[in-house]
XYZ file of C-alpha atoms in Angstrom:
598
model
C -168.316 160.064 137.121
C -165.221 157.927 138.163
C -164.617 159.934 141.007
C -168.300 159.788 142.151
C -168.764 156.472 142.388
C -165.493 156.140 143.987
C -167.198 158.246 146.771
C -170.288 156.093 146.401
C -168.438 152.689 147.035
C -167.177 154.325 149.946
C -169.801 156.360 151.457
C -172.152 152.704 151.613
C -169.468 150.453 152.795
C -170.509 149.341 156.425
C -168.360 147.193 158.594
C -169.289 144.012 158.400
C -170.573 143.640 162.130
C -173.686 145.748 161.228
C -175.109 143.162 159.412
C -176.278 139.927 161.167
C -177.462 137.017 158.937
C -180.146 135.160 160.318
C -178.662 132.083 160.880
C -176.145 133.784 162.940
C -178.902 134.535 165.011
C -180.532 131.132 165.418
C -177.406 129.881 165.975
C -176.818 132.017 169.020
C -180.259 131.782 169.859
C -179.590 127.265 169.946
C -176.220 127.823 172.188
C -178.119 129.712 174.871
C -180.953 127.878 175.267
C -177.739 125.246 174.759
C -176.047 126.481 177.864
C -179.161 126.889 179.710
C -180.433 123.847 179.080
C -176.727 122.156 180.036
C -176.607 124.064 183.332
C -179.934 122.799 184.356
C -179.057 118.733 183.801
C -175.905 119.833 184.885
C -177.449 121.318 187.842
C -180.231 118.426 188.256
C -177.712 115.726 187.787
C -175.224 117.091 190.716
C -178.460 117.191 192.953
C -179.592 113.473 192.302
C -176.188 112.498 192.977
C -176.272 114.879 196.448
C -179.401 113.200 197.566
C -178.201 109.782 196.581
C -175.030 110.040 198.516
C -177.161 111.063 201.266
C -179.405 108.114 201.057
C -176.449 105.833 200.881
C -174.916 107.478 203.847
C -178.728 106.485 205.615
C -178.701 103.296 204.785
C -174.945 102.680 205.481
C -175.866 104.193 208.862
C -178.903 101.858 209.554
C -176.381 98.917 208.746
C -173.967 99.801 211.010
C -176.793 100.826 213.769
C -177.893 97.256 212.585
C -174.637 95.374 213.150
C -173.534 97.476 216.437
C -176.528 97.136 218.116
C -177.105 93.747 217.888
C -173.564 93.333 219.151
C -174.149 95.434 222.028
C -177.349 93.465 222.971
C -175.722 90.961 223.167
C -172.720 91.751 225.588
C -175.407 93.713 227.214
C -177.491 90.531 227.863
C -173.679 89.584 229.274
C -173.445 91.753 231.716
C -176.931 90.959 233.159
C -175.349 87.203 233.643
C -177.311 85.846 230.690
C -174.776 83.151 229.965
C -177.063 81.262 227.778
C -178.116 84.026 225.376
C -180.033 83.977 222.337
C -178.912 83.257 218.969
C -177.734 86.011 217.143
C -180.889 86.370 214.853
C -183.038 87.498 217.673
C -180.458 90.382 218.722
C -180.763 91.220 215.374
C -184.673 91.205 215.149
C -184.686 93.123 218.104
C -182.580 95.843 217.112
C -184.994 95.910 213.568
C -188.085 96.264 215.436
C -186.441 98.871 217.401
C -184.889 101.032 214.530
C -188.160 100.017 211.853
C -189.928 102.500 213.661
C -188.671 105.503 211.170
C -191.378 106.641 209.330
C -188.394 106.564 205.929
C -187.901 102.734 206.271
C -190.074 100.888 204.313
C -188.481 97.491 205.381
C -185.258 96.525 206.794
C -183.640 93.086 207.259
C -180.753 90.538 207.127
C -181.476 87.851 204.404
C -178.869 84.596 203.514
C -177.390 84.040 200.181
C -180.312 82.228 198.569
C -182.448 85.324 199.875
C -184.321 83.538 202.802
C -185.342 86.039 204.858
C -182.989 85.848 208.946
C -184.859 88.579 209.928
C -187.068 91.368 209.293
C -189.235 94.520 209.479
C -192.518 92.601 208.957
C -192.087 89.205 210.790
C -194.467 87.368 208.708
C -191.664 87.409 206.064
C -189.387 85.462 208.488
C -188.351 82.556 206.765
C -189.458 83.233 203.510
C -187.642 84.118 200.049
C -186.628 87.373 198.801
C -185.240 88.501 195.552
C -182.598 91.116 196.167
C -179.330 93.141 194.215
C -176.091 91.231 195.392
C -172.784 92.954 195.659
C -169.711 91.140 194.165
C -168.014 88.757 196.181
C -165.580 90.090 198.718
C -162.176 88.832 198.639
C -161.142 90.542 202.180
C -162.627 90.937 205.433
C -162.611 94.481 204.830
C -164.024 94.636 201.415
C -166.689 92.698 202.885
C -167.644 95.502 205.325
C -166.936 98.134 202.173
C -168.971 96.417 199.613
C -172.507 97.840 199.050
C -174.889 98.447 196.510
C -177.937 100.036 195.738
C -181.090 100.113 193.071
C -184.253 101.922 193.125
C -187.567 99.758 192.728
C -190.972 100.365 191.994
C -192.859 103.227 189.721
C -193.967 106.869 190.839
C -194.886 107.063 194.747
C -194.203 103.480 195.407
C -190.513 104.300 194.518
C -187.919 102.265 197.392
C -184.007 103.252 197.867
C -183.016 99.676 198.175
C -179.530 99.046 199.808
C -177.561 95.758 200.221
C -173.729 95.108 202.299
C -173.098 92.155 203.438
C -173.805 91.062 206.674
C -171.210 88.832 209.481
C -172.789 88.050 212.029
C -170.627 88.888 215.742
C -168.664 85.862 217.055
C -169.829 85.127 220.475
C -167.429 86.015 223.501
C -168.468 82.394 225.929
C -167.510 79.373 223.691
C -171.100 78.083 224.108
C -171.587 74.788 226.314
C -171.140 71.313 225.346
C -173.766 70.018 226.944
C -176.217 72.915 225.724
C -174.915 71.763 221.813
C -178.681 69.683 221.368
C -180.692 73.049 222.101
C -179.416 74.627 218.560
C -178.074 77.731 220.384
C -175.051 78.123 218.828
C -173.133 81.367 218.454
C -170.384 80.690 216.330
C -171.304 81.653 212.651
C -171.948 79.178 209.792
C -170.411 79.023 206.902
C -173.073 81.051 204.993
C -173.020 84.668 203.780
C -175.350 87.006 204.933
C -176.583 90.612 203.880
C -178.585 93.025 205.576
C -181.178 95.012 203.290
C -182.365 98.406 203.692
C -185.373 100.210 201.865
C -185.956 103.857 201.883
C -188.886 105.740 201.200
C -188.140 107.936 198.270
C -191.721 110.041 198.479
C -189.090 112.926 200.187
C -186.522 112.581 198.042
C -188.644 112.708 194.823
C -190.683 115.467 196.369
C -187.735 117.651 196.553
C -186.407 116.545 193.627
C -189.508 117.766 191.915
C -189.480 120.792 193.961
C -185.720 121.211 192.747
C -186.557 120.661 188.985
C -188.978 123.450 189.444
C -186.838 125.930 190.933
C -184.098 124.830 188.298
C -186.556 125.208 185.930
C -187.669 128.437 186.824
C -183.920 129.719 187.142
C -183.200 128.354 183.490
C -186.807 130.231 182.040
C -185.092 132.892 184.022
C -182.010 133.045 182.756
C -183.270 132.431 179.238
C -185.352 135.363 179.396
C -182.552 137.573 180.344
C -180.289 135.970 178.123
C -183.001 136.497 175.488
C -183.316 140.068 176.358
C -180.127 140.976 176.210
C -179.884 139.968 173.133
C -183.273 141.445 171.943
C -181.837 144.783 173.671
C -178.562 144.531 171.850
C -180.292 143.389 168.421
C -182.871 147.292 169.159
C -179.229 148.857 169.910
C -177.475 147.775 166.880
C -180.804 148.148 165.084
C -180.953 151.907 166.032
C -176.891 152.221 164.868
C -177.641 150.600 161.907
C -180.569 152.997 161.027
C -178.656 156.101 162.544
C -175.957 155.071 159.997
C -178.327 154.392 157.225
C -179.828 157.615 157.198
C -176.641 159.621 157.638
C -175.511 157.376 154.413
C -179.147 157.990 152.589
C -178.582 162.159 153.826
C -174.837 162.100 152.665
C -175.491 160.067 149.595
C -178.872 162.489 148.698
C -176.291 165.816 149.191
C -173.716 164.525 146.879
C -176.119 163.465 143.977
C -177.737 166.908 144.905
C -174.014 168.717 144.433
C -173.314 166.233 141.615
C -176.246 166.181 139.438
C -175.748 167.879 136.048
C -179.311 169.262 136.534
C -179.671 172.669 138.352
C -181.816 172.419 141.636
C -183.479 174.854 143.654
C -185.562 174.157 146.954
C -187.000 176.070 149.078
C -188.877 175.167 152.480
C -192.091 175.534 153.625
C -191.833 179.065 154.292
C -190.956 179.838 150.602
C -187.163 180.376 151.754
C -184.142 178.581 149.380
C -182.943 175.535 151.506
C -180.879 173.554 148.441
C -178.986 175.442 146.012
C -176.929 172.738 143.978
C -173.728 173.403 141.862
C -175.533 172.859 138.640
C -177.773 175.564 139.375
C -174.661 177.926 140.656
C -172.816 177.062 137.439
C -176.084 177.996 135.224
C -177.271 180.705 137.207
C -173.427 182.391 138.358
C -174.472 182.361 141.831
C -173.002 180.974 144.893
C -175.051 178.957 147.193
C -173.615 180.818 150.431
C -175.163 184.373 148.686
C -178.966 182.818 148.347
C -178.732 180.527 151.618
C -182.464 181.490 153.501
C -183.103 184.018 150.962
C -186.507 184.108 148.957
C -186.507 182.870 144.921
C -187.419 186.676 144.364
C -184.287 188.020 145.608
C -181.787 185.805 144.338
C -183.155 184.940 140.871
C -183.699 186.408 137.877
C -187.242 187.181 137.613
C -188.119 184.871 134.495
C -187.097 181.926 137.088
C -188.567 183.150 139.968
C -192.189 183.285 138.776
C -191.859 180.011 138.645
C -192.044 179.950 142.670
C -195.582 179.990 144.134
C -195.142 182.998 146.882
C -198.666 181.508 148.774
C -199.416 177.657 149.422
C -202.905 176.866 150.478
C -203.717 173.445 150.750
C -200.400 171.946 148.640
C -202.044 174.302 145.343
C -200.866 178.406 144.514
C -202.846 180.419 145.640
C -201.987 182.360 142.091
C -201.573 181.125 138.585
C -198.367 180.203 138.019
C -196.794 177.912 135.413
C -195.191 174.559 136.436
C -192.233 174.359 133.513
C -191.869 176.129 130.102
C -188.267 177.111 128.597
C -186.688 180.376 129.068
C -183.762 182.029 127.966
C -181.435 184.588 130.208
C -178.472 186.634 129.223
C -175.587 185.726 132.089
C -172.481 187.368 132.193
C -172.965 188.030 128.770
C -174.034 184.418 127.845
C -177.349 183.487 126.478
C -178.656 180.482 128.537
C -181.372 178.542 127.307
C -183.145 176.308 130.668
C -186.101 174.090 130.529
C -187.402 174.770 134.524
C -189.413 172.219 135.779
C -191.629 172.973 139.662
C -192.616 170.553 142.164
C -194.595 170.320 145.193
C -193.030 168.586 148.049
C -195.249 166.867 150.767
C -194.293 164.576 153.487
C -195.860 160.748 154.241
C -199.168 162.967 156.152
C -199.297 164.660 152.961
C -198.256 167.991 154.663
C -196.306 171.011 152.184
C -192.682 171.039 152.781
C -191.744 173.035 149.839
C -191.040 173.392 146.108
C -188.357 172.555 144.094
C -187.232 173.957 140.661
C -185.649 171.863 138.331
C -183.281 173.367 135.795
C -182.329 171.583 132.888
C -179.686 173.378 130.682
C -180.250 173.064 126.557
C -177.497 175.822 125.412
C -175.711 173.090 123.863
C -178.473 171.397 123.134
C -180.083 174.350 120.798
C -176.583 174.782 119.408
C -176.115 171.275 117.989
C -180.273 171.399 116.771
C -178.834 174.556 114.556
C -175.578 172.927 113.575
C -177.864 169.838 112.484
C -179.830 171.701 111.007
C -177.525 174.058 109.030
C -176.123 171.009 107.900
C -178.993 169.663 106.274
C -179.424 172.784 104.578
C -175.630 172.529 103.885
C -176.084 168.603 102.850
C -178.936 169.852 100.453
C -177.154 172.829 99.162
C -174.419 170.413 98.330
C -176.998 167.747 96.761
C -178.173 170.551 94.563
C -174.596 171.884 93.656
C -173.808 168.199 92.735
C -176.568 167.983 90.839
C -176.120 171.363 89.289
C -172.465 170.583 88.135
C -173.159 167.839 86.954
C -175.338 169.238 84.306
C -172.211 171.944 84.165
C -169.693 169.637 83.217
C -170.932 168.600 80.435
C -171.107 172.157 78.394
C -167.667 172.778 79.755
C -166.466 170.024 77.308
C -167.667 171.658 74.625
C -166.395 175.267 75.341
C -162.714 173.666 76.545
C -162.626 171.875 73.137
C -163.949 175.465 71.097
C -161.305 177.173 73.163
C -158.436 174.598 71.682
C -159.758 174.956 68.245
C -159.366 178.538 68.378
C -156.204 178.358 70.133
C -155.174 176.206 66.851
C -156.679 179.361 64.460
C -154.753 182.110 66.350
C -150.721 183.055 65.789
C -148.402 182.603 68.410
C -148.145 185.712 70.574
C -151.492 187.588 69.700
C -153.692 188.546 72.081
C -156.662 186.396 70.960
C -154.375 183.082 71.368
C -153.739 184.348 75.128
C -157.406 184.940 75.621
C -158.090 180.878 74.445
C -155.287 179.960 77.024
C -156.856 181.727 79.728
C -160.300 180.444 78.880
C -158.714 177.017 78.705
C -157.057 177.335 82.686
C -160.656 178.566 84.073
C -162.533 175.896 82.415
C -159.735 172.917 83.886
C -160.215 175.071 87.299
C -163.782 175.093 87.034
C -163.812 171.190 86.100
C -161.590 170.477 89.458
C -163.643 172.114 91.508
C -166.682 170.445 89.974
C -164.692 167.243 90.858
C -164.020 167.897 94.042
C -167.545 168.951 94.272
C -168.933 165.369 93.226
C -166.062 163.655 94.985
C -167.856 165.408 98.517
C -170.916 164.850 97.395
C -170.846 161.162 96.116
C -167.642 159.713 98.038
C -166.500 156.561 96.603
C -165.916 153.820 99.122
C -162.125 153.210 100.079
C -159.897 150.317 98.679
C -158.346 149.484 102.030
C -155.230 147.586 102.487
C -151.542 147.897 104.421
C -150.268 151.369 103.956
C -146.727 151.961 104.927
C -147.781 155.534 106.350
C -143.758 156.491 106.592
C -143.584 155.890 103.229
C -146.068 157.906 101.746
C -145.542 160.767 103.970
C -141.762 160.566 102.066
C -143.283 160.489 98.825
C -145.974 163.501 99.572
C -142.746 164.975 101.050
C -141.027 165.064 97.705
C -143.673 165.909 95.663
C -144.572 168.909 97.955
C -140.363 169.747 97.982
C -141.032 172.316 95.217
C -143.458 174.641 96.964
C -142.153 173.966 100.451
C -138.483 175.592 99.143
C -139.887 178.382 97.013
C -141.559 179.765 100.204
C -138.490 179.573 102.474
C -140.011 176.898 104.610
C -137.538 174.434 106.729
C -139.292 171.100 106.499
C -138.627 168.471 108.333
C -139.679 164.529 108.595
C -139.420 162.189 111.905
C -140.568 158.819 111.754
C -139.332 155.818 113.731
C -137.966 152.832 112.074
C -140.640 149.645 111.700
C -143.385 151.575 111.974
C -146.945 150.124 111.888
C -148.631 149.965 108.449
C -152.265 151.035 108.976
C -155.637 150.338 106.698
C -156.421 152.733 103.756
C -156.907 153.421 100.789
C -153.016 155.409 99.284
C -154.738 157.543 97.005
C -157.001 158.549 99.417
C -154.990 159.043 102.332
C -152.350 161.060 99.381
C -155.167 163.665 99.142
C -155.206 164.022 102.732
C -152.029 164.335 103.417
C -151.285 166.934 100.230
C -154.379 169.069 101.368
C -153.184 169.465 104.357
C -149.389 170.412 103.575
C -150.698 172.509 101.487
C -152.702 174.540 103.540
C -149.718 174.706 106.042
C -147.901 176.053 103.111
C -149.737 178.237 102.371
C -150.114 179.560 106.200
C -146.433 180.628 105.912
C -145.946 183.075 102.467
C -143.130 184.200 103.767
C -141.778 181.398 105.224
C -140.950 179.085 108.307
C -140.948 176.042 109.789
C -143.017 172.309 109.147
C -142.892 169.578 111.102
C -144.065 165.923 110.457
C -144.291 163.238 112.999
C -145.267 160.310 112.935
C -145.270 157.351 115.712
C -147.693 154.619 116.626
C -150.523 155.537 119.708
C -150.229 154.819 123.173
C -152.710 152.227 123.031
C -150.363 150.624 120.149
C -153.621 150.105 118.064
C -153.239 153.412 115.720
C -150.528 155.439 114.459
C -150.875 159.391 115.200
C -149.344 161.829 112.044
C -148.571 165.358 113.605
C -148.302 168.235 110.866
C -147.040 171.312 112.661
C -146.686 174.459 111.185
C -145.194 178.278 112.386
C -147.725 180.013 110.301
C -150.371 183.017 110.593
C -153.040 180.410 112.832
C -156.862 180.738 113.758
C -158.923 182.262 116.144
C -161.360 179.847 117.702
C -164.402 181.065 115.800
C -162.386 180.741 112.288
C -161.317 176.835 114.209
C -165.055 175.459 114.528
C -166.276 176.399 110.974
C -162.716 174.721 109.256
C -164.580 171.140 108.507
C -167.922 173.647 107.080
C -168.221 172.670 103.578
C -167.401 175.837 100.799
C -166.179 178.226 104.452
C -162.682 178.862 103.598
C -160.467 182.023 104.575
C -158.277 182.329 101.204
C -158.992 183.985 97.619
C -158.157 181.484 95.565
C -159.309 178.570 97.886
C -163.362 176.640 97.722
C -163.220 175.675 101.289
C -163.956 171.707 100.113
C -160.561 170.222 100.942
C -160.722 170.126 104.310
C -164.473 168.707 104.338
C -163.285 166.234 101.983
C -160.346 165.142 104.134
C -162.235 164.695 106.999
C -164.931 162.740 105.262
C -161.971 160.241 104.441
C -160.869 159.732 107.346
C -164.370 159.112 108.539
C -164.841 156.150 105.868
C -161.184 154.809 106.993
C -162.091 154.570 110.558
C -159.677 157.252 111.427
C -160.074 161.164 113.152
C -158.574 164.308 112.416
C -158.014 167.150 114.617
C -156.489 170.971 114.308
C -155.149 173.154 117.116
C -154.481 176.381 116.284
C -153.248 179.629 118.225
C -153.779 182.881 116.321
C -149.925 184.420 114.944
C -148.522 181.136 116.690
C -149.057 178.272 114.431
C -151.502 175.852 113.611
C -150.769 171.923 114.146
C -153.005 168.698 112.743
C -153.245 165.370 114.351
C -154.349 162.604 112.351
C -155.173 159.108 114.241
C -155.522 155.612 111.947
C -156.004 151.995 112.921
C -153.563 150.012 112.279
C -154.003 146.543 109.570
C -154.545 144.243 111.335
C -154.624 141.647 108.665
């Protein structure tokens, strides 16, 4: 089963890729709309600053128009021989009113610093106060020219671009008159600072920055919707791997339980042909699955199985009466085989006939072990009524051993009749052990358990079995290690083990050869493992499984209890006890005890 779960572990481990948690997916889902939503401000943002640039470069131009133009009014007015020109505001408001005519100015004008207006679009502000966004005070002629600034005013359509340089007036070319110094027309500049103000309407520029947010917008939707289904395309493409791969795993992991069950299956299709054909069923049956491949049940089966198969379907029921399971019993290659067969009807999720299967369940074993249990209850009573029955024997055989030693006492030495009394004596002592050993089988007494040092008792069994072992012409010989473990048991007990099984390897060899004893601790260090090997006549395998049988024994003399006996002991000490034998080879025991533990 090791191995098959191995193959299990294996056959449903998936990369790791095919599974995407879904917070893996929001979170790819946030950076896109992330990225899309950053290239759009990104994209907004680089257009604002486009269209603000250009305004500035507008209102930088109107400045300069502003400032050059007044300048070349006035040398203009020059060259026309007006010596006594105008003050420079009035080149100025001429040049306003000229240039005010764009549609995109909403005003334009040159204020001082405390915002009184010089000059401007709408005269009726001449001479009136202004508030206005100053630029930082130049420290250089040039920064002067350089400095400007800009702020938008107002709310939705009545939105302004409002730009502010400052503003030096042109020195005039004529030094101006000294006798025209009480008219006020003075060109030289004062010592005030001036700026010129420019405001744009922004009705354009927000127009096409609306239009632009749209298109930006509709790019990002765009984009997002691509983006999305992309990713909606790969998630159906990796969905359709992942359930290609799933089935193949659900096919792959359905035909190795199939091939691995220990129950026998046989399927067949729709047209009553065999489509499965497991290796349970091979194993029960002794068929291959490549000889009944497309065949019908009828030809491949024997026929107690096959009329299980319904040969005609009509509406998912046979057409014929056929049983659906029941237990039958076949004779293969020379085997009796007893099956439980089980039939189903397959139909798919529209409730359509696919096919039948058989089910074959096989209870050989099982019916063996229900007529070992049950021959040894009838053994177990058999015993319970010996032990009852001797019982009630041993008592009379008191008697008639202590009538045989009275007349043993009456009798000379050397007649026949004092013979007789011995030999009545020996059968009733040999009747009155094997009533003990009868009881002792029937009634064990629990075992005294404590340490047991296992090496030496084996020595001691050793020497008391030295007797019989050289009067047979048996080579014995003892291996133990040194510090071996002492395991729990009772010594008696474990003696009458040990002795009943030396002697019945003595016994295997009447005319002699060798015994072995071992003993060393397990591999798992937990028990120590006593090997009694012997070069005797050995045991077929039937003679093998009937050994531990209660009263079965193979010898004359012998009742067949030891062995029963011996196992039951090592039952009650925890231990086992095993025999391999190979007929006119030898036989060898292996008995396994825990080791005290304390």
């Amino acid at each position: 089963m090791s191995g098959l779960q191995a193959k299990l572990m294996k056959l449903f481990t998936r990369p790791r890729l095919l599974y995407v948690s879904p917070w893996l997916l929001a979170a790819a889902t946030g950076l896109l709309v992330l990225i899309v939503v950053t290239f759009a401000l990104s994209n907004i943002r680089r257009e604002k600053q486009l269209m603000t640039t250009s305004m500035l470069q507008k209102a930088a131009t109107l400045m300069r128009v502003l400032h050059s133009g007044s300048r070349a009014a006035y040398l203009s007015d020059l060259r026309r021989g007006g010596w006594l020109s105008d003050s420079w505001e009035v080149y100025v408001q001429r040049v306003i009113d000229h240039v005010a005519e764009d549609p995109d100015i909403r005003f334009l004008g040159v204020v001082d610093e405390h915002g009184r207006v010089i000059a401007w679009s709408d005269k009726k502000l001449t001479g009136s106060t202004i508030s206005f966004v100053r630029p930082p005070a130049p420290t250089s002629q040039s920064e002067n020219q350089s400095s400007l600034v800009f702020e938008i005013v107002g709310m939705g359509e009545e939105r302004v671009f409002e730009a502010v340089r400052p503003f030096t007036p042109y020195r005039p070319i004529i030094p101006p008159s000294p006798f025209k110094q009480h008219s006020g027309q003075n060109f030289s500049p004062d010592s005030k600072r001036y700026y010129v103000v420019v405001g744009l309407d922004m009705r354009d520029y927000d127009q096409t920055l609306r239009r632009l947010r749209f298109q930006i917008l509709m790019m990002s939707l765009a984009m997002l919707m691509v983006g999305t289904g992309g990713w909606l395309s790969l998630a159906a493409v990796q969905g359709y791997r992942v359930s290609q791969r799933t089935l193949q795993e659900i096919q792959a992991f359905t035909s190795l339980l199939i091939a691995r069950l220990p129950v026998g299956i046989i399927a067949t299709d729709s047209k009553g042909r065999v489509s499965t054909w497991n290796q349970a069923a091979a194993a029960m049956i002794g068929r291959e699955e490549r000889e009944t491949k497309d065949k019908r049940p009828g030809d491949v089966l024997p026929r107690e199985l096959a009329s299980f198969f319904c040969r005609e379907v009509r509406d998912g029921h046979c057409a014929s009466q056929v049983r659906q399971d029941g237990e039958i019993r076949l004779r293969i290659n020379d085997k009796e085989v007893v099956l439980f067969c089980s039939r189903i009807m397959i139909f798919d999720n529209e409730n359509r006939y696919t096919g039948q299967v058989l089910l074959l369940t096989d209870l050989t074993m099982l019916k063996m072990l229900e007529q070992e249990m049950r021959e040894n209850e009838r053994l177990a009573a058999v015993g319970r009524m010996a032990a009852g029955v001797a019982h009630e024997v041993r008592n009379p055989l008191s008697s008639v051993k202590g009538l045989a030693l009275l007349l043993k006492g009456k009798f000379r030495e050397g007649s026949r009749e004092k013979e007789t009394a011995d030999l009545l004596i020996k059968e009733v002592e040999r009747m009155n052990r094997t009533i003990s050993e009868l009881l002792s089988f029937a009634r064990p007494m629990p075992p005294q358990t404590r340490p047991v040092d296992l090496q030496e008792l084996l020595a001691k069994i050793m020497r008391l079995m030295e007797h019989d072992i050289t009067s047979s012409g048996i080579e014995a010989t003892f291996e133990a290690p040194d510090g071996l473990k002492t395991v729990a048991g009772d010594p008696d007990r474990l003696q009458q083990v040990f002795i009943n099984i030396f002697l019945n390897a003595v016994q295997a060899m009447p005319d002699g050869g060798n015994l072995s004893v071992r003993a060393e601790t397990g591999d798992d260090g937990a028990t120590v493992q006593v090997t009694v090997r012997d070069t005797g006549c050995g045991m077929d395998s039937a003679t093998l499984q009937q050994v531990f049988y209660p009263y079965f024994t193979t010898k004359d003399q012998g009742t067949g209890i030891g062995l029963a006996i011996s196992q039951k002991i090592m039952a009650d000490h925890g231990g086992t006890i095993q025999i391999r034998s190979v007929p006119g080879q030898g036989t060898e025991v292996i008995v396994e005890l825990p080791v005290f533990s304390g």
